[in-house]
Structure formats: structure tokens, C-alpha cells
PDB file of C-alpha atoms in Angstrom:
ATOM      1  CA  MET A   1       0.000   0.000   0.000  1.00 38.00           C
ATOM      2  CA  MET A   2       2.857   2.372   0.824  1.00 37.00           C
ATOM      3  CA  ILE A   3       4.439   1.766  -2.565  1.00 34.00           C
ATOM      4  CA  SER A   4       1.160   2.549  -4.254  1.00 36.00           C
ATOM      5  CA  ARG A   5       0.743   5.841  -2.398  1.00 32.00           C
ATOM      6  CA  VAL A   6       4.331   6.846  -3.124  1.00 33.00           C
ATOM      7  CA  ALA A   7       3.863   6.083  -6.808  1.00 36.00           C
ATOM      8  CA  VAL A   8       0.698   8.141  -6.938  1.00 35.00           C
ATOM      9  CA  LYS A   9       2.310  10.972  -5.008  1.00 37.00           C
ATOM     10  CA  TYR A  10       5.343  11.332  -7.246  1.00 32.00           C
ATOM     11  CA  ALA A  11       3.858  10.429 -10.633  1.00 38.00           C
ATOM     12  CA  PRO A  12       2.709  14.029 -11.294  1.00 39.00           C
ATOM     13  CA  VAL A  13       6.196  15.267 -10.404  1.00 35.00           C
ATOM     14  CA  VAL A  14       7.782  12.964 -12.966  1.00 35.00           C
ATOM     15  CA  ALA A  15       5.270  14.080 -15.581  1.00 38.00           C
ATOM     16  CA  THR A  16       5.874  17.727 -14.729  1.00 39.00           C
ATOM     17  CA  ARG A  17       9.614  17.278 -15.116  1.00 36.00           C
ATOM     18  CA  ALA A  18       9.091  15.642 -18.500  1.00 41.00           C
ATOM     19  CA  VAL A  19       6.909  18.529 -19.660  1.00 39.00           C
ATOM     20  CA  ALA A  20       9.449  21.020 -18.322  1.00 41.00           C
ATOM     21  CA  ALA A  21      12.228  19.278 -20.243  1.00 41.00           C
ATOM     22  CA  ARG A  22      10.237  19.436 -23.476  1.00 47.00           C
ATOM     23  CA  SER A  23       9.378  23.094 -22.857  1.00 45.00           C
ATOM     24  CA  LEU A  24      13.044  23.901 -22.271  1.00 40.00           C
ATOM     25  CA  GLY A  25      13.897  22.253 -25.562  1.00 45.00           C
ATOM     26  CA  LEU A  26      11.267  24.309 -27.390  1.00 38.00           C
ATOM     27  CA  MET A  27      12.547  27.483 -25.737  1.00 41.00           C
ATOM     28  CA  ARG A  28      16.071  26.722 -26.921  1.00 43.00           C
ATOM     29  CA  MET A  29      14.814  26.063 -30.447  1.00 40.00           C
ATOM     30  CA  SER A  30      12.816  29.307 -30.348  1.00 46.00           C
ATOM     31  CA  SER A  31      15.856  31.210 -29.117  1.00 45.00           C
ATOM     32  CA  VAL A  32      17.933  29.869 -31.987  1.00 44.00           C
ATOM     33  CA  ALA A  33      15.198  30.701 -34.517  1.00 46.00           C
ATOM     34  CA  PHE A  34      14.847  34.298 -33.301  1.00 53.00           C
ATOM     35  CA  SER A  35      18.593  34.912 -33.194  1.00 63.00           C
ATOM     36  CA  SER A  36      19.463  33.640 -36.664  1.00 83.00           C
ATOM     37  CA  PRO A  37      21.339  35.780 -39.224  1.00 88.00           C
ATOM     38  CA  ALA A  38      18.189  36.034 -41.334  1.00 90.00           C
ATOM     39  CA  CYS A  39      16.227  37.255 -38.332  1.00 89.00           C
ATOM     40  CA  ALA A  40      18.892  39.835 -37.505  1.00 90.00           C
ATOM     41  CA  LYS A  41      18.876  41.054 -41.106  1.00 92.00           C
ATOM     42  CA  LEU A  42      15.090  41.363 -41.110  1.00 93.00           C
ATOM     43  CA  ASN A  43      15.126  43.209 -37.798  1.00 91.00           C
ATOM     44  CA  LYS A  44      17.687  45.691 -39.124  1.00 93.00           C
ATOM     45  CA  SER A  45      15.673  46.239 -42.296  1.00 94.00           C
ATOM     46  CA  LEU A  46      12.495  46.833 -40.298  1.00 94.00           C
ATOM     47  CA  GLY A  47      14.284  49.300 -38.042  1.00 94.00           C
ATOM     48  CA  SER A  48      15.626  51.299 -40.980  1.00 95.00           C
ATOM     49  CA  GLU A  49      12.245  51.433 -42.692  1.00 96.00           C
ATOM     50  CA  LEU A  50      10.457  52.423 -39.490  1.00 95.00           C
ATOM     51  CA  GLN A  51      12.934  55.210 -38.768  1.00 95.00           C
ATOM     52  CA  HIS A  52      12.615  56.528 -42.322  1.00 96.00           C
ATOM     53  CA  GLU A  53       8.811  56.536 -42.169  1.00 96.00           C
ATOM     54  CA  LYS A  54       8.729  58.275 -38.780  1.00 95.00           C
ATOM     55  CA  GLU A  55      11.150  60.978 -39.904  1.00 96.00           C
ATOM     56  CA  SER A  56       9.194  61.703 -43.084  1.00 94.00           C
ATOM     57  CA  TYR A  57       5.693  61.494 -41.563  1.00 95.00           C
ATOM     58  CA  GLU A  58       3.646  64.628 -41.000  1.00 94.00           C
ATOM     59  CA  GLN A  59      -0.085  64.800 -40.402  1.00 93.00           C
ATOM     60  CA  PRO A  60      -1.849  66.650 -43.253  1.00 94.00           C
ATOM     61  CA  ALA A  61      -2.740  70.211 -42.298  1.00 94.00           C
ATOM     62  CA  ILE A  62      -6.260  69.708 -43.644  1.00 94.00           C
ATOM     63  CA  CYS A  63      -6.922  67.128 -40.909  1.00 94.00           C
ATOM     64  CA  LYS A  64      -6.027  69.566 -38.141  1.00 92.00           C
ATOM     65  CA  GLN A  65      -8.074  72.347 -39.720  1.00 94.00           C
ATOM     66  CA  PHE A  66     -11.172  70.186 -40.136  1.00 95.00           C
ATOM     67  CA  LEU A  67     -11.090  68.848 -36.577  1.00 92.00           C
ATOM     68  CA  ALA A  68     -10.549  72.337 -35.161  1.00 93.00           C
ATOM     69  CA  ASP A  69     -13.976  73.339 -36.518  1.00 91.00           C
ATOM     70  CA  GLN A  70     -15.660  70.738 -34.237  1.00 90.00           C
ATOM     71  CA  THR A  71     -18.773  70.493 -36.415  1.00 94.00           C
ATOM     72  CA  TRP A  72     -18.149  66.778 -36.781  1.00 97.00           C
ATOM     73  CA  LYS A  73     -16.800  64.357 -34.165  1.00 97.00           C
ATOM     74  CA  PHE A  74     -14.041  62.134 -35.552  1.00 97.00           C
ATOM     75  CA  GLN A  75     -13.699  58.534 -34.353  1.00 98.00           C
ATOM     76  CA  GLU A  76     -11.044  55.919 -35.048  1.00 97.00           C
ATOM     77  CA  VAL A  77      -9.363  53.031 -33.218  1.00 97.00           C
ATOM     78  CA  GLU A  78      -5.678  52.182 -33.493  1.00 96.00           C
ATOM     79  CA  GLY A  79      -5.239  49.013 -35.519  1.00 96.00           C
ATOM     80  CA  ASP A  80      -8.719  49.284 -37.092  1.00 97.00           C
ATOM     81  CA  VAL A  81      -9.099  50.307 -40.747  1.00 97.00           C
ATOM     82  CA  ASN A  82     -12.477  52.007 -40.193  1.00 98.00           C
ATOM     83  CA  MET A  83     -13.069  55.707 -39.492  1.00 98.00           C
ATOM     84  CA  SER A  84     -16.154  57.855 -39.010  1.00 98.00           C
ATOM     85  CA  ILE A  85     -17.402  61.357 -38.292  1.00 98.00           C
ATOM     86  CA  THR A  86     -20.686  62.066 -36.512  1.00 98.00           C
ATOM     87  CA  ARG A  87     -22.878  65.110 -35.992  1.00 98.00           C
ATOM     88  CA  GLN A  88     -26.302  65.826 -34.531  1.00 97.00           C
ATOM     89  CA  LEU A  89     -28.994  67.213 -36.834  1.00 97.00           C
ATOM     90  CA  PRO A  90     -32.238  69.074 -36.138  1.00 95.00           C
ATOM     91  CA  GLY A  91     -35.227  66.867 -35.364  1.00 94.00           C
ATOM     92  CA  GLU A  92     -33.220  64.492 -33.152  1.00 95.00           C
ATOM     93  CA  LYS A  93     -31.480  62.928 -36.122  1.00 97.00           C
ATOM     94  CA  THR A  94     -27.877  61.756 -36.370  1.00 98.00           C
ATOM     95  CA  ALA A  95     -25.602  61.812 -39.402  1.00 98.00           C
ATOM     96  CA  VAL A  96     -22.670  59.394 -39.599  1.00 98.00           C
ATOM     97  CA  VAL A  97     -20.086  59.298 -42.390  1.00 98.00           C
ATOM     98  CA  GLU A  98     -17.967  56.128 -42.529  1.00 98.00           C
ATOM     99  CA  TRP A  99     -14.978  55.119 -44.646  1.00 98.00           C
ATOM    100  CA  GLN A 100     -11.759  53.085 -44.541  1.00 98.00           C
ATOM    101  CA  LEU A 101      -8.075  53.654 -45.104  1.00 97.00           C
ATOM    102  CA  THR A 102      -6.848  53.361 -48.683  1.00 93.00           C
ATOM    103  CA  SER A 103      -3.538  52.672 -50.371  1.00 88.00           C
ATOM    104  CA  PRO A 104      -1.717  55.753 -51.697  1.00 81.00           C
ATOM    105  CA  PHE A 105      -1.662  54.017 -55.084  1.00 73.00           C
ATOM    106  CA  ASN A 106      -4.411  52.322 -57.048  1.00 62.00           C
ATOM    107  CA  ASP A 107      -4.001  49.202 -59.160  1.00 55.00           C
ATOM    108  CA  ALA A 108      -5.961  50.353 -62.191  1.00 49.00           C
ATOM    109  CA  GLY A 109      -2.834  50.265 -64.307  1.00 42.00           C
ATOM    110  CA  PHE A 110      -2.082  46.617 -63.531  1.00 37.00           C
ATOM    111  CA  ASP A 111      -5.103  44.965 -65.140  1.00 44.00           C
ATOM    112  CA  GLY A 112      -4.119  42.866 -68.108  1.00 42.00           C
ATOM    113  CA  MET A 113      -0.416  43.738 -67.821  1.00 39.00           C
ATOM    114  CA  GLU A 114       2.395  41.216 -67.558  1.00 46.00           C
ATOM    115  CA  GLY A 115       6.102  41.232 -66.851  1.00 44.00           C
ATOM    116  CA  GLU A 116       8.185  43.709 -64.915  1.00 45.00           C
ATOM    117  CA  ASP A 117       6.411  46.737 -66.376  1.00 46.00           C
ATOM    118  CA  ALA A 118       3.185  45.636 -64.694  1.00 45.00           C
ATOM    119  CA  GLN A 119       4.868  45.956 -61.310  1.00 49.00           C
ATOM    120  CA  GLY A 120       6.967  49.054 -61.899  1.00 45.00           C
ATOM    121  CA  GLU A 121       6.368  52.209 -59.912  1.00 45.00           C
ATOM    122  CA  GLU A 122       6.078  54.194 -63.119  1.00 47.00           C
ATOM    123  CA  ASN A 123       2.726  52.473 -63.717  1.00 47.00           C
ATOM    124  CA  MET A 124       1.344  53.298 -60.280  1.00 43.00           C
ATOM    125  CA  GLU A 125      -1.107  56.186 -60.196  1.00 48.00           C
ATOM    126  CA  PRO A 126      -2.248  58.112 -57.113  1.00 49.00           C
ATOM    127  CA  ALA A 127      -5.609  57.003 -55.785  1.00 57.00           C
ATOM    128  CA  GLU A 128      -8.277  59.560 -56.693  1.00 72.00           C
ATOM    129  CA  ALA A 129     -11.404  58.348 -54.891  1.00 91.00           C
ATOM    130  CA  THR A 130     -12.436  57.058 -51.481  1.00 96.00           C
ATOM    131  CA  ASP A 131     -15.636  55.077 -50.973  1.00 97.00           C
ATOM    132  CA  PHE A 132     -17.789  56.173 -48.049  1.00 98.00           C
ATOM    133  CA  THR A 133     -21.322  55.978 -46.689  1.00 98.00           C
ATOM    134  CA  VAL A 134     -23.562  58.640 -45.185  1.00 98.00           C
ATOM    135  CA  THR A 135     -26.198  57.384 -42.748  1.00 98.00           C
ATOM    136  CA  VAL A 136     -28.968  59.688 -41.522  1.00 98.00           C
ATOM    137  CA  GLU A 137     -31.067  58.103 -38.772  1.00 98.00           C
ATOM    138  CA  ASN A 138     -33.819  59.239 -36.400  1.00 97.00           C
ATOM    139  CA  LYS A 139     -34.545  58.081 -32.841  1.00 95.00           C
ATOM    140  CA  ALA A 140     -37.013  55.461 -34.094  1.00 95.00           C
ATOM    141  CA  GLY A 141     -34.257  53.657 -35.998  1.00 95.00           C
ATOM    142  CA  GLN A 142     -35.437  54.773 -39.429  1.00 97.00           C
ATOM    143  CA  GLY A 143     -33.230  56.422 -41.981  1.00 98.00           C
ATOM    144  CA  LEU A 144     -31.245  56.507 -45.197  1.00 98.00           C
ATOM    145  CA  ILE A 145     -27.835  55.195 -46.224  1.00 98.00           C
ATOM    146  CA  PHE A 146     -26.075  56.871 -49.151  1.00 98.00           C
ATOM    147  CA  TYR A 147     -23.283  54.911 -50.853  1.00 98.00           C
ATOM    148  CA  CYS A 148     -20.845  57.457 -52.236  1.00 98.00           C
ATOM    149  CA  SER A 149     -17.311  58.066 -53.476  1.00 97.00           C
ATOM    150  CA  THR A 150     -15.190  61.176 -53.406  1.00 97.00           C
ATOM    151  CA  ALA A 151     -14.412  62.772 -56.761  1.00 94.00           C
ATOM    152  CA  ALA A 152     -11.648  65.056 -57.978  1.00 88.00           C
ATOM    153  CA  GLY A 153     -12.378  68.702 -58.666  1.00 81.00           C
ATOM    154  CA  GLU A 154     -14.071  71.575 -56.899  1.00 78.00           C
ATOM    155  CA  GLY A 155     -17.697  72.470 -56.321  1.00 77.00           C
ATOM    156  CA  HIS A 156     -19.030  68.906 -56.089  1.00 86.00           C
ATOM    157  CA  ARG A 157     -16.511  66.553 -54.512  1.00 92.00           C
ATOM    158  CA  TYR A 158     -18.591  63.381 -54.396  1.00 96.00           C
ATOM    159  CA  VAL A 159     -20.773  61.079 -56.464  1.00 97.00           C
ATOM    160  CA  ILE A 160     -23.716  59.009 -55.210  1.00 98.00           C
ATOM    161  CA  GLY A 161     -24.007  55.377 -56.226  1.00 98.00           C
ATOM    162  CA  ASN A 162     -27.154  54.279 -54.396  1.00 98.00           C
ATOM    163  CA  CYS A 163     -29.474  55.291 -51.577  1.00 98.00           C
ATOM    164  CA  ARG A 164     -30.985  52.692 -49.249  1.00 97.00           C
ATOM    165  CA  ALA A 165     -33.980  53.329 -46.980  1.00 98.00           C
ATOM    166  CA  PHE A 166     -34.509  51.347 -43.768  1.00 98.00           C
ATOM    167  CA  THR A 167     -37.235  51.299 -41.128  1.00 97.00           C
ATOM    168  CA  SER A 168     -35.606  49.035 -38.519  1.00 96.00           C
ATOM    169  CA  VAL A 169     -32.209  48.035 -37.168  1.00 94.00           C
ATOM    170  CA  ALA A 170     -32.567  44.585 -38.734  1.00 95.00           C
ATOM    171  CA  GLU A 171     -33.245  46.075 -42.157  1.00 96.00           C
ATOM    172  CA  LYS A 172     -30.385  48.528 -41.745  1.00 96.00           C
ATOM    173  CA  GLU A 173     -27.866  45.791 -40.914  1.00 95.00           C
ATOM    174  CA  SER A 174     -29.127  43.215 -43.410  1.00 96.00           C
ATOM    175  CA  ALA A 175     -26.578  42.402 -46.109  1.00 94.00           C
ATOM    176  CA  SER A 176     -29.348  41.487 -48.558  1.00 97.00           C
ATOM    177  CA  SER A 177     -31.503  44.608 -48.230  1.00 96.00           C
ATOM    178  CA  TYR A 178     -32.315  46.473 -51.430  1.00 97.00           C
ATOM    179  CA  ASN A 179     -29.890  49.359 -51.928  1.00 96.00           C
ATOM    180  CA  GLY A 180     -32.105  51.268 -54.319  1.00 97.00           C
ATOM    181  CA  PRO A 181     -31.592  51.906 -58.043  1.00 97.00           C
ATOM    182  CA  GLU A 182     -28.446  53.320 -59.595  1.00 97.00           C
ATOM    183  CA  PHE A 183     -28.437  56.991 -58.691  1.00 97.00           C
ATOM    184  CA  GLU A 184     -27.720  58.152 -62.240  1.00 96.00           C
ATOM    185  CA  ASP A 185     -30.862  56.345 -63.427  1.00 97.00           C
ATOM    186  CA  LEU A 186     -33.089  58.536 -61.266  1.00 97.00           C
ATOM    187  CA  ASP A 187     -34.969  61.542 -62.593  1.00 97.00           C
ATOM    188  CA  ASP A 188     -32.770  64.651 -62.752  1.00 97.00           C
ATOM    189  CA  ASN A 189     -35.033  66.539 -60.359  1.00 97.00           C
ATOM    190  CA  MET A 190     -34.794  63.715 -57.830  1.00 97.00           C
ATOM    191  CA  GLN A 191     -31.002  63.645 -58.149  1.00 97.00           C
ATOM    192  CA  GLU A 192     -30.868  67.374 -57.519  1.00 97.00           C
ATOM    193  CA  ALA A 193     -33.136  67.021 -54.484  1.00 97.00           C
ATOM    194  CA  PHE A 194     -30.896  64.314 -53.004  1.00 98.00           C
ATOM    195  CA  ASP A 195     -27.821  66.505 -53.518  1.00 96.00           C
ATOM    196  CA  GLU A 196     -29.517  69.379 -51.716  1.00 96.00           C
ATOM    197  CA  TYR A 197     -30.525  67.023 -48.908  1.00 98.00           C
ATOM    198  CA  LEU A 198     -26.922  65.879 -48.384  1.00 98.00           C
ATOM    199  CA  ALA A 199     -25.786  69.499 -48.439  1.00 96.00           C
ATOM    200  CA  GLU A 200     -28.153  70.199 -45.532  1.00 96.00           C
ATOM    201  CA  VAL A 201     -26.772  67.137 -43.733  1.00 97.00           C
ATOM    202  CA  GLY A 202     -23.335  68.734 -43.999  1.00 97.00           C
ATOM    203  CA  LEU A 203     -21.639  66.816 -46.806  1.00 97.00           C
ATOM    204  CA  THR A 204     -19.385  69.597 -48.071  1.00 95.00           C
ATOM    205  CA  ASP A 205     -16.167  69.779 -50.062  1.00 95.00           C
ATOM    206  CA  ALA A 206     -14.330  70.122 -46.749  1.00 95.00           C
ATOM    207  CA  VAL A 207     -15.760  66.794 -45.555  1.00 97.00           C
ATOM    208  CA  CYS A 208     -14.680  65.069 -48.776  1.00 97.00           C
ATOM    209  CA  ASP A 209     -11.210  66.607 -48.513  1.00 96.00           C
ATOM    210  CA  PHE A 210     -10.986  65.295 -44.945  1.00 97.00           C
ATOM    211  CA  ILE A 211     -12.115  61.810 -46.005  1.00 98.00           C
ATOM    212  CA  ASP A 212      -9.463  61.599 -48.729  1.00 96.00           C
ATOM    213  CA  ALA A 213      -6.720  62.989 -46.484  1.00 96.00           C
ATOM    214  CA  THR A 214      -7.451  60.725 -43.516  1.00 97.00           C
ATOM    215  CA  ALA A 215      -7.845  57.636 -45.709  1.00 97.00           C
ATOM    216  CA  LEU A 216      -4.221  58.046 -46.800  1.00 96.00           C
ATOM    217  CA  ASP A 217      -2.958  59.318 -43.446  1.00 96.00           C
ATOM    218  CA  LYS A 218      -4.531  56.379 -41.602  1.00 97.00           C
ATOM    219  CA  GLU A 219      -2.866  53.922 -43.965  1.00 96.00           C
ATOM    220  CA  GLN A 220       0.502  55.556 -43.311  1.00 96.00           C
ATOM    221  CA  ARG A 221       0.072  55.483 -39.532  1.00 97.00           C
ATOM    222  CA  GLU A 222      -1.088  51.869 -39.566  1.00 97.00           C
ATOM    223  CA  TYR A 223       1.880  50.955 -41.760  1.00 97.00           C
ATOM    224  CA  MET A 224       4.265  52.429 -39.189  1.00 97.00           C
ATOM    225  CA  ARG A 225       2.437  50.594 -36.419  1.00 97.00           C
ATOM    226  CA  TRP A 226       2.716  47.360 -38.409  1.00 97.00           C
ATOM    227  CA  LEU A 227       6.462  47.870 -38.828  1.00 96.00           C
ATOM    228  CA  SER A 228       6.816  48.515 -35.100  1.00 95.00           C
ATOM    229  CA  GLN A 229       4.885  45.362 -34.216  1.00 95.00           C
ATOM    230  CA  LEU A 230       6.945  43.244 -36.600  1.00 94.00           C
ATOM    231  CA  LYS A 231      10.177  44.616 -35.186  1.00 93.00           C
ATOM    232  CA  ALA A 232       9.035  43.874 -31.633  1.00 92.00           C
ATOM    233  CA  VAL A 233       8.203  40.269 -32.543  1.00 92.00           C
ATOM    234  CA  VAL A 234      11.279  39.610 -34.657  1.00 89.00           C
ATOM    235  CA  GLY A 235      14.017  41.263 -32.656  1.00 81.00           C
ATOM    236  CA  GLY A 236      12.671  43.035 -29.617  1.00 58.00           C
ATOM    237  CA  ASN A 237      12.088  46.736 -29.072  1.00 48.00           C
TER     238      ASN A 237
END
């Protein structure tokens, strides 16, 4: 009986030591992997790129100017590609404009191209438009969602693709809800009325300028954050 109790008492200790030995082996392997010449080279490259990006980064002046006005409340979360601005409207309504970061270059020039020329920087063109939505909603959960894109030029810095109407939260969040007809297929008078409606909501050239500027600025800041995270994982701070 004594032998049995002793065996039971010390069996977990033996198992724990075995697990500890395996863990130590994995730690040694991990240490070797993260201290290899290739890892050191990658860490150095990441450090150089991160330093270069930080030294050359400057927040666009238009972002500071827009936020100083305080008409719209800007919201973003570090590490998240989404951004939004919100404002209160008369009649207990809320307007929310939402968009995402975008690459500083588009890939329109790459379609159908092959070879090195298809990947050369000379074929990369600056992005000219940012997709965004404008949601106007009342306290009852009813409202409109405009699917838009910014456009180059002055005087009318956006185009409308569709306009969806919803009368409940479920309908608003449904991925299969009808988004309405193509905006350009609507009667001209109706198109003009929608444009005037969005102007009253506050969709101005300044808002579109801010959307374009922050879409690129956010991508740059997230790129630097990505470099910093990689460097921390690969070679420490």
C-alpha cells in the first residue's frame, strides 16, 4: 500500500519534469530561430524602414483644420481600418459618415499587364477616390444610407451610387436589403433634391477633402504601427 501511495504521489512530479524538459527544448529552439542571421537582417531592415517613415511622416494640415472646426466628431481606433465622423442634426437625427483607409496608389494600371512593367512604380497612379457611406437616422431607428465616393475637382466633390432606406435596425444591418436603383438612373429633379438634402446634412467639399486625407494618413500610420509590431516580434524593441 505504501508503494502505491508513493507512486501516486510522485507520478505528477515525474510528468511535470518531462513537460518542463520538453518546454526547455522548445525554448532553446525558439531562441535559436529568433537569433538567426536572417532574423537579424530582417530586424535591421524593419528598423531602418520604421525610422525613415517616422522621420518623413507629418499629419496633413487639412486634418487639423477640419477637426478644429468641431462640427463633426471624428472617431477611429488604433489598428482598425475604419473611421467615421458624426454630428447631430435638427429633429433628433444623427448623421454618420464612414470610410476606410486606402492605399496611396491604385491598381488600375495593372489589369491585363504582364512582366516587370506591370509591377513598376512608373505604372502606379495616385488614388483619386475614397468610398464612403452617409447614414442619416432618427430616434425610431429609421433612416437613409447613401453609398458614395469622393471625386476630384471643386464644387461637387462626391458622387452618389445608391441610396438605401430602412425602417428598422434589422433592415439597416441586413446584407441582402435592397440598396435602391443606380443613382444616375433617377430623374434629374430627384437627383438634384438628393444633392440638396446631403448638403443640408453637412456633406461639403471640406468633408470630402478630410475623407481623402485621412484615408491616406490612416494607412501611413497603420503601416508604421505594423512595422513597429513586426520589429518587436522579430528582434525586440
